[in-house]
mmCIF file with all atom_site columns, C-alpha atoms in Angstrom:
data_model
loop_
_atom_site.group_PDB
_atom_site.id
_atom_site.type_symbol
_atom_site.label_atom_id
_atom_site.label_alt_id
_atom_site.label_comp_id
_atom_site.label_asym_id
_atom_site.label_entity_id
_atom_site.label_seq_id
_atom_site.pdbx_PDB_ins_code
_atom_site.Cartn_x
_atom_site.Cartn_y
_atom_site.Cartn_z
_atom_site.occupancy
_atom_site.B_iso_or_equiv
_atom_site.pdbx_formal_charge
_atom_site.auth_seq_id
_atom_site.auth_comp_id
_atom_site.auth_asym_id
_atom_site.auth_atom_id
_atom_site.pdbx_PDB_model_num
ATOM 1   C CA . GLY A 1 1   ? 102.600 89.653  109.679 1.00 73.00 ? 938  GLY A CA 1
ATOM 2   C CA . GLN A 1 2   ? 105.026 87.516  108.026 1.00 77.00 ? 939  GLN A CA 1
ATOM 3   C CA . GLN A 1 3   ? 107.400 85.880  110.222 1.00 88.00 ? 940  GLN A CA 1
ATOM 4   C CA . VAL A 1 4   ? 110.598 83.960  109.456 1.00 92.00 ? 941  VAL A CA 1
ATOM 5   C CA . MET A 1 5   ? 111.981 81.920  112.239 1.00 94.00 ? 942  MET A CA 1
ATOM 6   C CA . GLN A 1 6   ? 115.684 80.415  111.760 1.00 96.00 ? 943  GLN A CA 1
ATOM 7   C CA . ILE A 1 7   ? 117.381 77.740  114.041 1.00 96.00 ? 944  ILE A CA 1
ATOM 8   C CA . PRO A 1 8   ? 119.684 77.195  115.475 1.00 97.00 ? 945  PRO A CA 1
ATOM 9   C CA . GLN A 1 9   ? 120.901 80.796  116.786 1.00 95.00 ? 946  GLN A CA 1
ATOM 10  C CA . TYR A 1 10  ? 124.314 79.431  117.264 1.00 96.00 ? 947  TYR A CA 1
ATOM 11  C CA . GLN A 1 11  ? 126.524 76.356  116.160 1.00 97.00 ? 948  GLN A CA 1
ATOM 12  C CA . HIS A 1 12  ? 129.888 75.231  117.069 1.00 97.00 ? 949  HIS A CA 1
ATOM 13  C CA . VAL A 1 13  ? 131.619 72.727  114.878 1.00 97.00 ? 950  VAL A CA 1
ATOM 14  C CA . GLN A 1 14  ? 135.005 71.061  114.741 1.00 97.00 ? 951  GLN A CA 1
ATOM 15  C CA . GLU A 1 15  ? 136.424 71.932  111.295 1.00 97.00 ? 952  GLU A CA 1
ATOM 16  C CA . GLY A 1 16  ? 135.258 68.997  108.937 1.00 98.00 ? 953  GLY A CA 1
ATOM 17  C CA . GLU A 1 17  ? 132.116 68.250  110.510 1.00 98.00 ? 954  GLU A CA 1
ATOM 18  C CA . ASP A 1 18  ? 128.508 69.155  108.733 1.00 98.00 ? 955  ASP A CA 1
ATOM 19  C CA . PHE A 1 19  ? 126.522 72.141  109.434 1.00 97.00 ? 956  PHE A CA 1
ATOM 20  C CA . THR A 1 20  ? 122.726 72.712  108.699 1.00 98.00 ? 957  THR A CA 1
ATOM 21  C CA . THR A 1 21  ? 120.421 75.856  109.586 1.00 98.00 ? 958  THR A CA 1
ATOM 22  C CA . TYR A 1 22  ? 117.079 75.911  108.996 1.00 98.00 ? 959  TYR A CA 1
ATOM 23  C CA . CYS A 1 23  ? 114.159 78.343  108.152 1.00 97.00 ? 960  CYS A CA 1
ATOM 24  C CA . ASN A 1 24  ? 110.666 78.407  108.528 1.00 97.00 ? 961  ASN A CA 1
ATOM 25  C CA . SER A 1 25  ? 107.912 80.757  107.589 1.00 95.00 ? 962  SER A CA 1
ATOM 26  C CA . SER A 1 26  ? 104.518 81.429  109.018 1.00 91.00 ? 963  SER A CA 1
ATOM 27  C CA . THR A 1 27  ? 103.319 82.047  105.207 1.00 92.00 ? 964  THR A CA 1
ATOM 28  C CA . THR A 1 28  ? 103.774 80.846  101.689 1.00 93.00 ? 965  THR A CA 1
ATOM 29  C CA . LEU A 1 29  ? 106.967 82.516  100.190 1.00 92.00 ? 966  LEU A CA 1
ATOM 30  C CA . SER A 1 30  ? 107.475 83.574  96.678  1.00 90.00 ? 967  SER A CA 1
ATOM 31  C CA . ASN A 1 31  ? 111.126 82.874  96.878  1.00 91.00 ? 968  ASN A CA 1
ATOM 32  C CA . ILE A 1 32  ? 113.816 82.678  99.487  1.00 94.00 ? 969  ILE A CA 1
ATOM 33  C CA . GLN A 1 33  ? 117.282 84.027  99.738  1.00 94.00 ? 970  GLN A CA 1
ATOM 34  C CA . TRP A 1 34  ? 120.126 83.307  101.744 1.00 97.00 ? 971  TRP A CA 1
ATOM 35  C CA . TYR A 1 35  ? 122.971 85.564  102.647 1.00 96.00 ? 972  TYR A CA 1
ATOM 36  C CA . LYS A 1 36  ? 126.379 84.922  104.567 1.00 97.00 ? 973  LYS A CA 1
ATOM 37  C CA . GLN A 1 37  ? 127.695 87.803  106.906 1.00 96.00 ? 974  GLN A CA 1
ATOM 38  C CA . ARG A 1 38  ? 131.339 87.625  108.030 1.00 96.00 ? 975  ARG A CA 1
ATOM 39  C CA . PRO A 1 39  ? 132.145 89.198  111.463 1.00 92.00 ? 976  PRO A CA 1
ATOM 40  C CA . GLY A 1 40  ? 132.343 92.740  110.936 1.00 91.00 ? 977  GLY A CA 1
ATOM 41  C CA . GLY A 1 41  ? 131.190 92.607  107.566 1.00 94.00 ? 978  GLY A CA 1
ATOM 42  C CA . HIS A 1 42  ? 127.907 92.995  105.719 1.00 96.00 ? 979  HIS A CA 1
ATOM 43  C CA . PRO A 1 43  ? 125.341 90.564  104.537 1.00 96.00 ? 980  PRO A CA 1
ATOM 44  C CA . VAL A 1 44  ? 126.206 89.236  101.257 1.00 95.00 ? 981  VAL A CA 1
ATOM 45  C CA . PHE A 1 45  ? 123.977 87.286  98.713  1.00 94.00 ? 982  PHE A CA 1
ATOM 46  C CA . LEU A 1 46  ? 124.813 83.627  98.510  1.00 96.00 ? 983  LEU A CA 1
ATOM 47  C CA . ILE A 1 47  ? 121.829 82.194  96.538  1.00 94.00 ? 984  ILE A CA 1
ATOM 48  C CA . GLN A 1 48  ? 117.899 82.388  95.461  1.00 93.00 ? 985  GLN A CA 1
ATOM 49  C CA . LEU A 1 49  ? 115.289 79.664  95.521  1.00 94.00 ? 986  LEU A CA 1
ATOM 50  C CA . VAL A 1 50  ? 112.015 79.857  93.891  1.00 92.00 ? 987  VAL A CA 1
ATOM 51  C CA . LYS A 1 51  ? 110.824 76.654  92.799  1.00 94.00 ? 988  LYS A CA 1
ATOM 52  C CA . SER A 1 52  ? 108.854 74.265  95.066  1.00 96.00 ? 989  SER A CA 1
ATOM 53  C CA . GLY A 1 53  ? 111.154 71.436  96.237  1.00 97.00 ? 990  GLY A CA 1
ATOM 54  C CA . GLU A 1 54  ? 114.079 73.188  94.469  1.00 97.00 ? 991  GLU A CA 1
ATOM 55  C CA . VAL A 1 55  ? 117.795 72.213  95.611  1.00 98.00 ? 992  VAL A CA 1
ATOM 56  C CA . LYS A 1 56  ? 120.750 73.979  94.356  1.00 97.00 ? 993  LYS A CA 1
ATOM 57  C CA . LYS A 1 57  ? 124.425 73.394  95.003  1.00 97.00 ? 994  LYS A CA 1
ATOM 58  C CA . GLN A 1 58  ? 127.099 75.674  95.496  1.00 96.00 ? 995  GLN A CA 1
ATOM 59  C CA . LYS A 1 59  ? 130.666 73.481  96.029  1.00 97.00 ? 996  LYS A CA 1
ATOM 60  C CA . ARG A 1 60  ? 130.064 72.136  99.647  1.00 98.00 ? 997  ARG A CA 1
ATOM 61  C CA . LEU A 1 61  ? 126.804 74.260  100.187 1.00 98.00 ? 998  LEU A CA 1
ATOM 62  C CA . THR A 1 62  ? 123.454 72.715  99.371  1.00 98.00 ? 999  THR A CA 1
ATOM 63  C CA . PHE A 1 63  ? 120.289 74.707  99.638  1.00 98.00 ? 1000 PHE A CA 1
ATOM 64  C CA . GLN A 1 64  ? 116.661 73.355  99.732  1.00 98.00 ? 1001 GLN A CA 1
ATOM 65  C CA . PHE A 1 65  ? 113.250 75.007  99.429  1.00 97.00 ? 1002 PHE A CA 1
ATOM 66  C CA . GLY A 1 66  ? 110.547 73.166  100.672 1.00 97.00 ? 1003 GLY A CA 1
ATOM 67  C CA . GLU A 1 67  ? 107.649 71.681  98.972  1.00 96.00 ? 1004 GLU A CA 1
ATOM 68  C CA . ALA A 1 68  ? 104.935 74.021  100.410 1.00 96.00 ? 1005 ALA A CA 1
ATOM 69  C CA . LYS A 1 69  ? 107.256 77.055  100.271 1.00 95.00 ? 1006 LYS A CA 1
ATOM 70  C CA . LYS A 1 70  ? 107.450 77.857  103.912 1.00 95.00 ? 1007 LYS A CA 1
ATOM 71  C CA . ASN A 1 71  ? 110.646 76.175  104.904 1.00 96.00 ? 1008 ASN A CA 1
ATOM 72  C CA . SER A 1 72  ? 114.368 76.229  103.484 1.00 98.00 ? 1009 SER A CA 1
ATOM 73  C CA . SER A 1 73  ? 117.610 74.710  104.667 1.00 98.00 ? 1010 SER A CA 1
ATOM 74  C CA . LEU A 1 74  ? 121.377 75.376  104.264 1.00 98.00 ? 1011 LEU A CA 1
ATOM 75  C CA . HIS A 1 75  ? 123.732 72.407  104.821 1.00 98.00 ? 1012 HIS A CA 1
ATOM 76  C CA . ILE A 1 76  ? 127.439 72.800  104.672 1.00 98.00 ? 1013 ILE A CA 1
ATOM 77  C CA . THR A 1 77  ? 129.438 69.535  104.096 1.00 98.00 ? 1014 THR A CA 1
ATOM 78  C CA . ALA A 1 78  ? 133.076 69.114  105.760 1.00 98.00 ? 1015 ALA A CA 1
ATOM 79  C CA . THR A 1 79  ? 133.227 72.579  107.161 1.00 98.00 ? 1016 THR A CA 1
ATOM 80  C CA . GLN A 1 80  ? 136.241 74.876  106.954 1.00 97.00 ? 1017 GLN A CA 1
ATOM 81  C CA . THR A 1 81  ? 137.390 77.921  109.206 1.00 96.00 ? 1018 THR A CA 1
ATOM 82  C CA . THR A 1 82  ? 136.393 80.163  106.020 1.00 96.00 ? 1019 THR A CA 1
ATOM 83  C CA . ASP A 1 83  ? 132.850 79.232  106.644 1.00 97.00 ? 1020 ASP A CA 1
ATOM 84  C CA . VAL A 1 84  ? 132.688 80.814  109.882 1.00 97.00 ? 1021 VAL A CA 1
ATOM 85  C CA . GLY A 1 85  ? 129.810 83.793  110.118 1.00 97.00 ? 1022 GLY A CA 1
ATOM 86  C CA . THR A 1 86  ? 126.269 84.123  110.173 1.00 96.00 ? 1023 THR A CA 1
ATOM 87  C CA . TYR A 1 87  ? 123.961 82.832  107.571 1.00 97.00 ? 1024 TYR A CA 1
ATOM 88  C CA . PHE A 1 88  ? 120.613 84.652  107.120 1.00 96.00 ? 1025 PHE A CA 1
ATOM 89  C CA . CYS A 1 89  ? 117.272 83.570  104.952 1.00 96.00 ? 1026 CYS A CA 1
ATOM 90  C CA . ALA A 1 90  ? 115.471 86.154  103.683 1.00 93.00 ? 1027 ALA A CA 1
ATOM 91  C CA . GLY A 1 91  ? 111.678 85.433  102.454 1.00 91.00 ? 1028 GLY A CA 1
ATOM 92  C CA . LEU A 1 92  ? 109.891 87.227  99.944  1.00 84.00 ? 1029 LEU A CA 1
ATOM 93  C CA . GLY A 1 93  ? 106.041 87.165  100.542 1.00 76.00 ? 1030 GLY A CA 1
ATOM 94  C CA . THR A 1 94  ? 103.340 89.033  98.920  1.00 70.00 ? 1031 THR A CA 1
ATOM 95  C CA . ASN A 1 95  ? 104.682 92.247  99.399  1.00 70.00 ? 1032 ASN A CA 1
ATOM 96  C CA . ALA A 1 96  ? 106.787 92.671  96.552  1.00 66.00 ? 1033 ALA A CA 1
ATOM 97  C CA . GLY A 1 97  ? 108.865 95.121  97.922  1.00 78.00 ? 1034 GLY A CA 1
ATOM 98  C CA . LYS A 1 98  ? 109.758 93.778  101.433 1.00 82.00 ? 1035 LYS A CA 1
ATOM 99  C CA . SER A 1 99  ? 111.655 90.729  102.452 1.00 85.00 ? 1036 SER A CA 1
ATOM 100 C CA . THR A 1 100 ? 111.525 89.281  106.018 1.00 90.00 ? 1037 THR A CA 1
ATOM 101 C CA . PHE A 1 101 ? 114.975 87.999  107.464 1.00 92.00 ? 1038 PHE A CA 1
ATOM 102 C CA . GLY A 1 102 ? 115.509 85.509  109.911 1.00 93.00 ? 1039 GLY A CA 1
ATOM 103 C CA . ASP A 1 103 ? 117.505 86.257  112.912 1.00 93.00 ? 1040 ASP A CA 1
ATOM 104 C CA . GLY A 1 104 ? 120.516 84.138  111.514 1.00 95.00 ? 1041 GLY A CA 1
ATOM 105 C CA . THR A 1 105 ? 122.554 81.232  112.460 1.00 96.00 ? 1042 THR A CA 1
ATOM 106 C CA . THR A 1 106 ? 126.209 81.917  113.678 1.00 96.00 ? 1043 THR A CA 1
ATOM 107 C CA . LEU A 1 107 ? 128.699 79.427  112.901 1.00 97.00 ? 1044 LEU A CA 1
ATOM 108 C CA . THR A 1 108 ? 131.848 78.981  114.402 1.00 97.00 ? 1045 THR A CA 1
ATOM 109 C CA . VAL A 1 109 ? 134.397 76.126  113.160 1.00 97.00 ? 1046 VAL A CA 1
ATOM 110 C CA . LYS A 1 110 ? 137.204 74.990  115.344 1.00 95.00 ? 1047 LYS A CA 1
ATOM 111 C CA . PRO A 1 111 ? 140.341 74.270  113.726 1.00 92.00 ? 1048 PRO A CA 1
ATOM 112 C CA . ASP B 2 1   ? 130.128 94.921  94.863  1.00 61.00 ? 1155 ASP B CA 1
ATOM 113 C CA . ALA B 2 2   ? 127.245 97.107  94.317  1.00 67.00 ? 1156 ALA B CA 1
ATOM 114 C CA . GLY B 2 3   ? 127.714 101.099 94.439  1.00 92.00 ? 1157 GLY B CA 1
ATOM 115 C CA . ILE B 2 4   ? 126.274 101.756 97.983  1.00 97.00 ? 1158 ILE B CA 1
ATOM 116 C CA . THR B 2 5   ? 128.027 104.185 100.314 1.00 97.00 ? 1159 THR B CA 1
ATOM 117 C CA . GLN B 2 6   ? 126.707 104.851 103.744 1.00 98.00 ? 1160 GLN B CA 1
ATOM 118 C CA . SER B 2 7   ? 128.011 107.841 105.891 1.00 97.00 ? 1161 SER B CA 1
ATOM 119 C CA . PRO B 2 8   ? 129.355 108.319 108.556 1.00 97.00 ? 1162 PRO B CA 1
ATOM 120 C CA . ARG B 2 9   ? 130.711 104.798 109.020 1.00 97.00 ? 1163 ARG B CA 1
ATOM 121 C CA . HIS B 2 10  ? 130.963 105.493 112.754 1.00 97.00 ? 1164 HIS B CA 1
ATOM 122 C CA . LYS B 2 11  ? 129.544 107.881 115.129 1.00 97.00 ? 1165 LYS B CA 1
ATOM 123 C CA . VAL B 2 12  ? 129.212 108.288 118.854 1.00 97.00 ? 1166 VAL B CA 1
ATOM 124 C CA . THR B 2 13  ? 126.766 110.902 120.084 1.00 96.00 ? 1167 THR B CA 1
ATOM 125 C CA . GLU B 2 14  ? 124.687 111.890 123.076 1.00 96.00 ? 1168 GLU B CA 1
ATOM 126 C CA . THR B 2 15  ? 121.103 111.111 123.960 1.00 97.00 ? 1169 THR B CA 1
ATOM 127 C CA . GLY B 2 16  ? 118.581 113.507 123.002 1.00 96.00 ? 1170 GLY B CA 1
ATOM 128 C CA . THR B 2 17  ? 120.717 114.795 119.912 1.00 96.00 ? 1171 THR B CA 1
ATOM 129 C CA . PRO B 2 18  ? 119.419 114.453 116.424 1.00 95.00 ? 1172 PRO B CA 1
ATOM 130 C CA . VAL B 2 19  ? 121.321 111.983 114.117 1.00 97.00 ? 1173 VAL B CA 1
ATOM 131 C CA . THR B 2 20  ? 121.017 111.526 110.367 1.00 98.00 ? 1174 THR B CA 1
ATOM 132 C CA . LEU B 2 21  ? 122.505 108.654 108.285 1.00 98.00 ? 1175 LEU B CA 1
ATOM 133 C CA . ARG B 2 22  ? 123.070 108.735 104.711 1.00 98.00 ? 1176 ARG B CA 1
ATOM 134 C CA . CYS B 2 23  ? 122.821 106.151 102.281 1.00 98.00 ? 1177 CYS B CA 1
ATOM 135 C CA . HIS B 2 24  ? 123.817 106.870 98.845  1.00 98.00 ? 1178 HIS B CA 1
ATOM 136 C CA . GLN B 2 25  ? 123.657 104.260 95.552  1.00 97.00 ? 1179 GLN B CA 1
ATOM 137 C CA . THR B 2 26  ? 124.958 104.554 92.172  1.00 96.00 ? 1180 THR B CA 1
ATOM 138 C CA . GLU B 2 27  ? 122.893 101.578 90.596  1.00 94.00 ? 1181 GLU B CA 1
ATOM 139 C CA . ASN B 2 28  ? 119.605 103.597 90.185  1.00 94.00 ? 1182 ASN B CA 1
ATOM 140 C CA . HIS B 2 29  ? 117.870 100.986 91.943  1.00 94.00 ? 1183 HIS B CA 1
ATOM 141 C CA . ARG B 2 30  ? 114.082 101.671 92.978  1.00 93.00 ? 1184 ARG B CA 1
ATOM 142 C CA . TYR B 2 31  ? 114.088 100.210 96.179  1.00 94.00 ? 1185 TYR B CA 1
ATOM 143 C CA . MET B 2 32  ? 116.052 101.180 99.294  1.00 96.00 ? 1186 MET B CA 1
ATOM 144 C CA . TYR B 2 33  ? 115.995 99.851  102.982 1.00 96.00 ? 1187 TYR B CA 1
ATOM 145 C CA . TRP B 2 34  ? 117.259 100.782 106.433 1.00 97.00 ? 1188 TRP B CA 1
ATOM 146 C CA . TYR B 2 35  ? 117.686 97.932  108.912 1.00 97.00 ? 1189 TYR B CA 1
ATOM 147 C CA . ARG B 2 36  ? 119.265 97.825  112.353 1.00 97.00 ? 1190 ARG B CA 1
ATOM 148 C CA . GLN B 2 37  ? 121.140 94.945  113.646 1.00 95.00 ? 1191 GLN B CA 1
ATOM 149 C CA . ASP B 2 38  ? 121.471 93.816  117.411 1.00 93.00 ? 1192 ASP B CA 1
ATOM 150 C CA . PRO B 2 39  ? 122.839 90.940  118.558 1.00 83.00 ? 1193 PRO B CA 1
ATOM 151 C CA . GLY B 2 40  ? 120.019 88.153  118.873 1.00 74.00 ? 1194 GLY B CA 1
ATOM 152 C CA . HIS B 2 41  ? 117.813 90.090  116.607 1.00 78.00 ? 1195 HIS B CA 1
ATOM 153 C CA . GLY B 2 42  ? 119.125 89.646  113.303 1.00 86.00 ? 1196 GLY B CA 1
ATOM 154 C CA . LEU B 2 43  ? 118.197 92.248  110.555 1.00 92.00 ? 1197 LEU B CA 1
ATOM 155 C CA . ARG B 2 44  ? 115.199 94.258  111.438 1.00 93.00 ? 1198 ARG B CA 1
ATOM 156 C CA . LEU B 2 45  ? 113.596 96.655  108.776 1.00 93.00 ? 1199 LEU B CA 1
ATOM 157 C CA . ILE B 2 46  ? 113.066 100.154 110.082 1.00 96.00 ? 1200 ILE B CA 1
ATOM 158 C CA . HIS B 2 47  ? 111.884 101.883 106.946 1.00 96.00 ? 1201 HIS B CA 1
ATOM 159 C CA . TYR B 2 48  ? 112.250 101.328 103.373 1.00 95.00 ? 1202 TYR B CA 1
ATOM 160 C CA . SER B 2 49  ? 111.417 103.634 99.974  1.00 96.00 ? 1203 SER B CA 1
ATOM 161 C CA . TYR B 2 50  ? 109.988 102.182 96.712  1.00 93.00 ? 1204 TYR B CA 1
ATOM 162 C CA . GLY B 2 51  ? 110.649 105.462 94.856  1.00 93.00 ? 1205 GLY B CA 1
ATOM 163 C CA . VAL B 2 52  ? 111.304 108.852 95.176  1.00 94.00 ? 1206 VAL B CA 1
ATOM 164 C CA . LYS B 2 53  ? 109.363 110.391 97.953  1.00 92.00 ? 1207 LYS B CA 1
ATOM 165 C CA . ASP B 2 54  ? 107.617 106.914 98.345  1.00 94.00 ? 1208 ASP B CA 1
ATOM 166 C CA . THR B 2 55  ? 108.432 105.299 101.850 1.00 95.00 ? 1209 THR B CA 1
ATOM 167 C CA . ASP B 2 56  ? 106.561 102.783 104.217 1.00 93.00 ? 1210 ASP B CA 1
ATOM 168 C CA . LYS B 2 57  ? 107.426 101.642 107.820 1.00 93.00 ? 1211 LYS B CA 1
ATOM 169 C CA . GLY B 2 58  ? 108.978 98.663  108.639 1.00 92.00 ? 1212 GLY B CA 1
ATOM 170 C CA . GLU B 2 59  ? 108.831 96.497  111.992 1.00 89.00 ? 1213 GLU B CA 1
ATOM 171 C CA . VAL B 2 60  ? 110.809 98.826  114.236 1.00 94.00 ? 1214 VAL B CA 1
ATOM 172 C CA . SER B 2 61  ? 110.015 102.421 112.713 1.00 95.00 ? 1215 SER B CA 1
ATOM 173 C CA . ASP B 2 62  ? 109.306 104.108 116.115 1.00 96.00 ? 1216 ASP B CA 1
ATOM 174 C CA . GLY B 2 63  ? 111.928 106.742 116.788 1.00 96.00 ? 1217 GLY B CA 1
ATOM 175 C CA . TYR B 2 64  ? 113.173 107.046 113.230 1.00 97.00 ? 1218 TYR B CA 1
ATOM 176 C CA . SER B 2 65  ? 111.901 108.805 110.096 1.00 97.00 ? 1219 SER B CA 1
ATOM 177 C CA . VAL B 2 66  ? 113.268 108.586 106.618 1.00 98.00 ? 1220 VAL B CA 1
ATOM 178 C CA . SER B 2 67  ? 113.321 110.730 103.554 1.00 97.00 ? 1221 SER B CA 1
ATOM 179 C CA . ARG B 2 68  ? 113.920 110.120 99.710  1.00 97.00 ? 1222 ARG B CA 1
ATOM 180 C CA . SER B 2 69  ? 114.331 113.235 97.447  1.00 96.00 ? 1223 SER B CA 1
ATOM 181 C CA . LYS B 2 70  ? 116.532 111.643 95.105  1.00 96.00 ? 1224 LYS B CA 1
ATOM 182 C CA . THR B 2 71  ? 116.770 108.245 93.554  1.00 96.00 ? 1225 THR B CA 1
ATOM 183 C CA . GLU B 2 72  ? 120.395 107.955 94.725  1.00 97.00 ? 1226 GLU B CA 1
ATOM 184 C CA . ASP B 2 73  ? 119.959 109.045 98.545  1.00 98.00 ? 1227 ASP B CA 1
ATOM 185 C CA . PHE B 2 74  ? 117.925 107.772 101.208 1.00 98.00 ? 1228 PHE B CA 1
ATOM 186 C CA . LEU B 2 75  ? 118.156 109.395 104.687 1.00 98.00 ? 1229 LEU B CA 1
ATOM 187 C CA . LEU B 2 76  ? 117.378 107.996 108.205 1.00 98.00 ? 1230 LEU B CA 1
ATOM 188 C CA . THR B 2 77  ? 116.764 110.275 110.863 1.00 98.00 ? 1231 THR B CA 1
ATOM 189 C CA . LEU B 2 78  ? 117.006 109.997 114.626 1.00 97.00 ? 1232 LEU B CA 1
ATOM 190 C CA . GLU B 2 79  ? 115.080 113.096 115.940 1.00 92.00 ? 1233 GLU B CA 1
ATOM 191 C CA . SER B 2 80  ? 116.156 112.611 119.562 1.00 95.00 ? 1234 SER B CA 1
ATOM 192 C CA . ALA B 2 81  ? 118.653 109.750 119.677 1.00 96.00 ? 1235 ALA B CA 1
ATOM 193 C CA . THR B 2 82  ? 118.142 107.372 122.785 1.00 97.00 ? 1236 THR B CA 1
ATOM 194 C CA . SER B 2 83  ? 120.645 104.617 124.225 1.00 96.00 ? 1237 SER B CA 1
ATOM 195 C CA . SER B 2 84  ? 118.252 101.919 122.794 1.00 96.00 ? 1238 SER B CA 1
ATOM 196 C CA . GLN B 2 85  ? 118.724 103.142 119.090 1.00 97.00 ? 1239 GLN B CA 1
ATOM 197 C CA . THR B 2 86  ? 122.776 101.957 119.742 1.00 97.00 ? 1240 THR B CA 1
ATOM 198 C CA . SER B 2 87  ? 122.998 99.681  117.021 1.00 97.00 ? 1241 SER B CA 1
ATOM 199 C CA . VAL B 2 88  ? 124.678 98.858  113.695 1.00 97.00 ? 1242 VAL B CA 1
ATOM 200 C CA . TYR B 2 89  ? 122.491 100.314 110.573 1.00 98.00 ? 1243 TYR B CA 1
ATOM 201 C CA . PHE B 2 90  ? 122.615 98.722  107.235 1.00 97.00 ? 1244 PHE B CA 1
ATOM 202 C CA . CYS B 2 91  ? 121.340 100.229 104.340 1.00 97.00 ? 1245 CYS B CA 1
ATOM 203 C CA . ALA B 2 92  ? 120.424 97.761  101.181 1.00 96.00 ? 1246 ALA B CA 1
ATOM 204 C CA . ILE B 2 93  ? 119.332 98.381  97.572  1.00 95.00 ? 1247 ILE B CA 1
ATOM 205 C CA . TRP B 2 94  ? 117.153 96.204  95.468  1.00 91.00 ? 1248 TRP B CA 1
ATOM 206 C CA . GLY B 2 95  ? 116.129 96.381  91.551  1.00 87.00 ? 1249 GLY B CA 1
ATOM 207 C CA . GLY B 2 96  ? 112.564 95.438  92.056  1.00 82.00 ? 1250 GLY B CA 1
ATOM 208 C CA . TYR B 2 97  ? 112.790 92.177  90.291  1.00 80.00 ? 1251 TYR B CA 1
ATOM 209 C CA . SER B 2 98  ? 112.111 89.084  92.111  1.00 74.00 ? 1252 SER B CA 1
ATOM 210 C CA . ASN B 2 99  ? 115.309 87.229  90.917  1.00 77.00 ? 1253 ASN B CA 1
ATOM 211 C CA . GLN B 2 100 ? 117.598 90.010  92.204  1.00 83.00 ? 1254 GLN B CA 1
ATOM 212 C CA . PRO B 2 101 ? 119.301 89.824  95.738  1.00 88.00 ? 1255 PRO B CA 1
ATOM 213 C CA . GLN B 2 102 ? 119.268 93.228  97.792  1.00 90.00 ? 1256 GLN B CA 1
ATOM 214 C CA . HIS B 2 103 ? 122.751 94.434  98.246  1.00 94.00 ? 1257 HIS B CA 1
ATOM 215 C CA . PHE B 2 104 ? 124.024 96.067  101.340 1.00 96.00 ? 1258 PHE B CA 1
ATOM 216 C CA . GLY B 2 105 ? 126.226 98.952  102.261 1.00 97.00 ? 1259 GLY B CA 1
ATOM 217 C CA . ASP B 2 106 ? 129.019 98.529  104.555 1.00 96.00 ? 1260 ASP B CA 1
ATOM 218 C CA . GLY B 2 107 ? 126.893 99.612  107.792 1.00 97.00 ? 1261 GLY B CA 1
ATOM 219 C CA . THR B 2 108 ? 127.445 102.384 110.330 1.00 97.00 ? 1262 THR B CA 1
ATOM 220 C CA . ARG B 2 109 ? 127.968 101.617 113.817 1.00 97.00 ? 1263 ARG B CA 1
ATOM 221 C CA . LEU B 2 110 ? 126.159 104.214 115.982 1.00 97.00 ? 1264 LEU B CA 1
ATOM 222 C CA . SER B 2 111 ? 126.414 104.694 119.745 1.00 97.00 ? 1265 SER B CA 1
ATOM 223 C CA . ILE B 2 112 ? 124.518 106.958 121.925 1.00 97.00 ? 1266 ILE B CA 1
ATOM 224 C CA . LEU B 2 113 ? 125.682 107.535 125.260 1.00 95.00 ? 1267 LEU B CA 1
#
C-alpha cells in the first residue's frame, strides 16, 4: 500500500532560524495536503498542492510539490515561537477516499 | 471550524470493557474517518466510511469496529479494550472533492488501565 515518509521526526531551532520538513511517497500522488497540529490540539489544514512542481507561499511558509508528484516540502523562514507544533503531510493516491499521513515533524522553537 | 463533535472528550476504563466513541458532524459530508494518534506514529487510519452503512478498514483496524447508520454519526467501538488501545482518537470528515481538506474533531483521550 501507499506509504508516506516524513523527515525529520523532530526539529529544535532557535527563534529566527529556518525550518524544513520533507515528505516522500512510495507512489505518485494526486495531491498533497499539509496540516499543523498545535500541542494539545487537532490537525488543522494549511494548504493543498496539486500540480507537478507547484510552489505556494503563505507569509513565511513555502510549500513545494515535486516534479514527479512523489515528494513535497514545507519551509518556514525565520521561525517564531508561534510556529511550534507538529506538521503533517497527507498524500492522496489512487483511492479517492483515503489519504495517507506522514508521521509528522515536531518543531520546537527556543526564544 | 467545521461542525464536528467528538464524545466523550476523555475516558478512563479498564481492560476488557467495551468502549464506544462517537463522532457527530453537521456538515453533511460523505466521508468520515477514525484515526488514532500515538507518539512517533503520527495519525493512523483505523476505519473510514464513504456513506451510510458503507465502511472500510484502515491500516490499524484490528480490535475495532465501526458503524454509520446516519450521515451525521460515525461510531467507533472497542469490543474488549486492551491497554495497547490507549491513545488519542481523532474523527475527521471530508466532503469528497479532491480540493477539499479533511476537518478534524477535537479528539478523545482514551486511557485503558
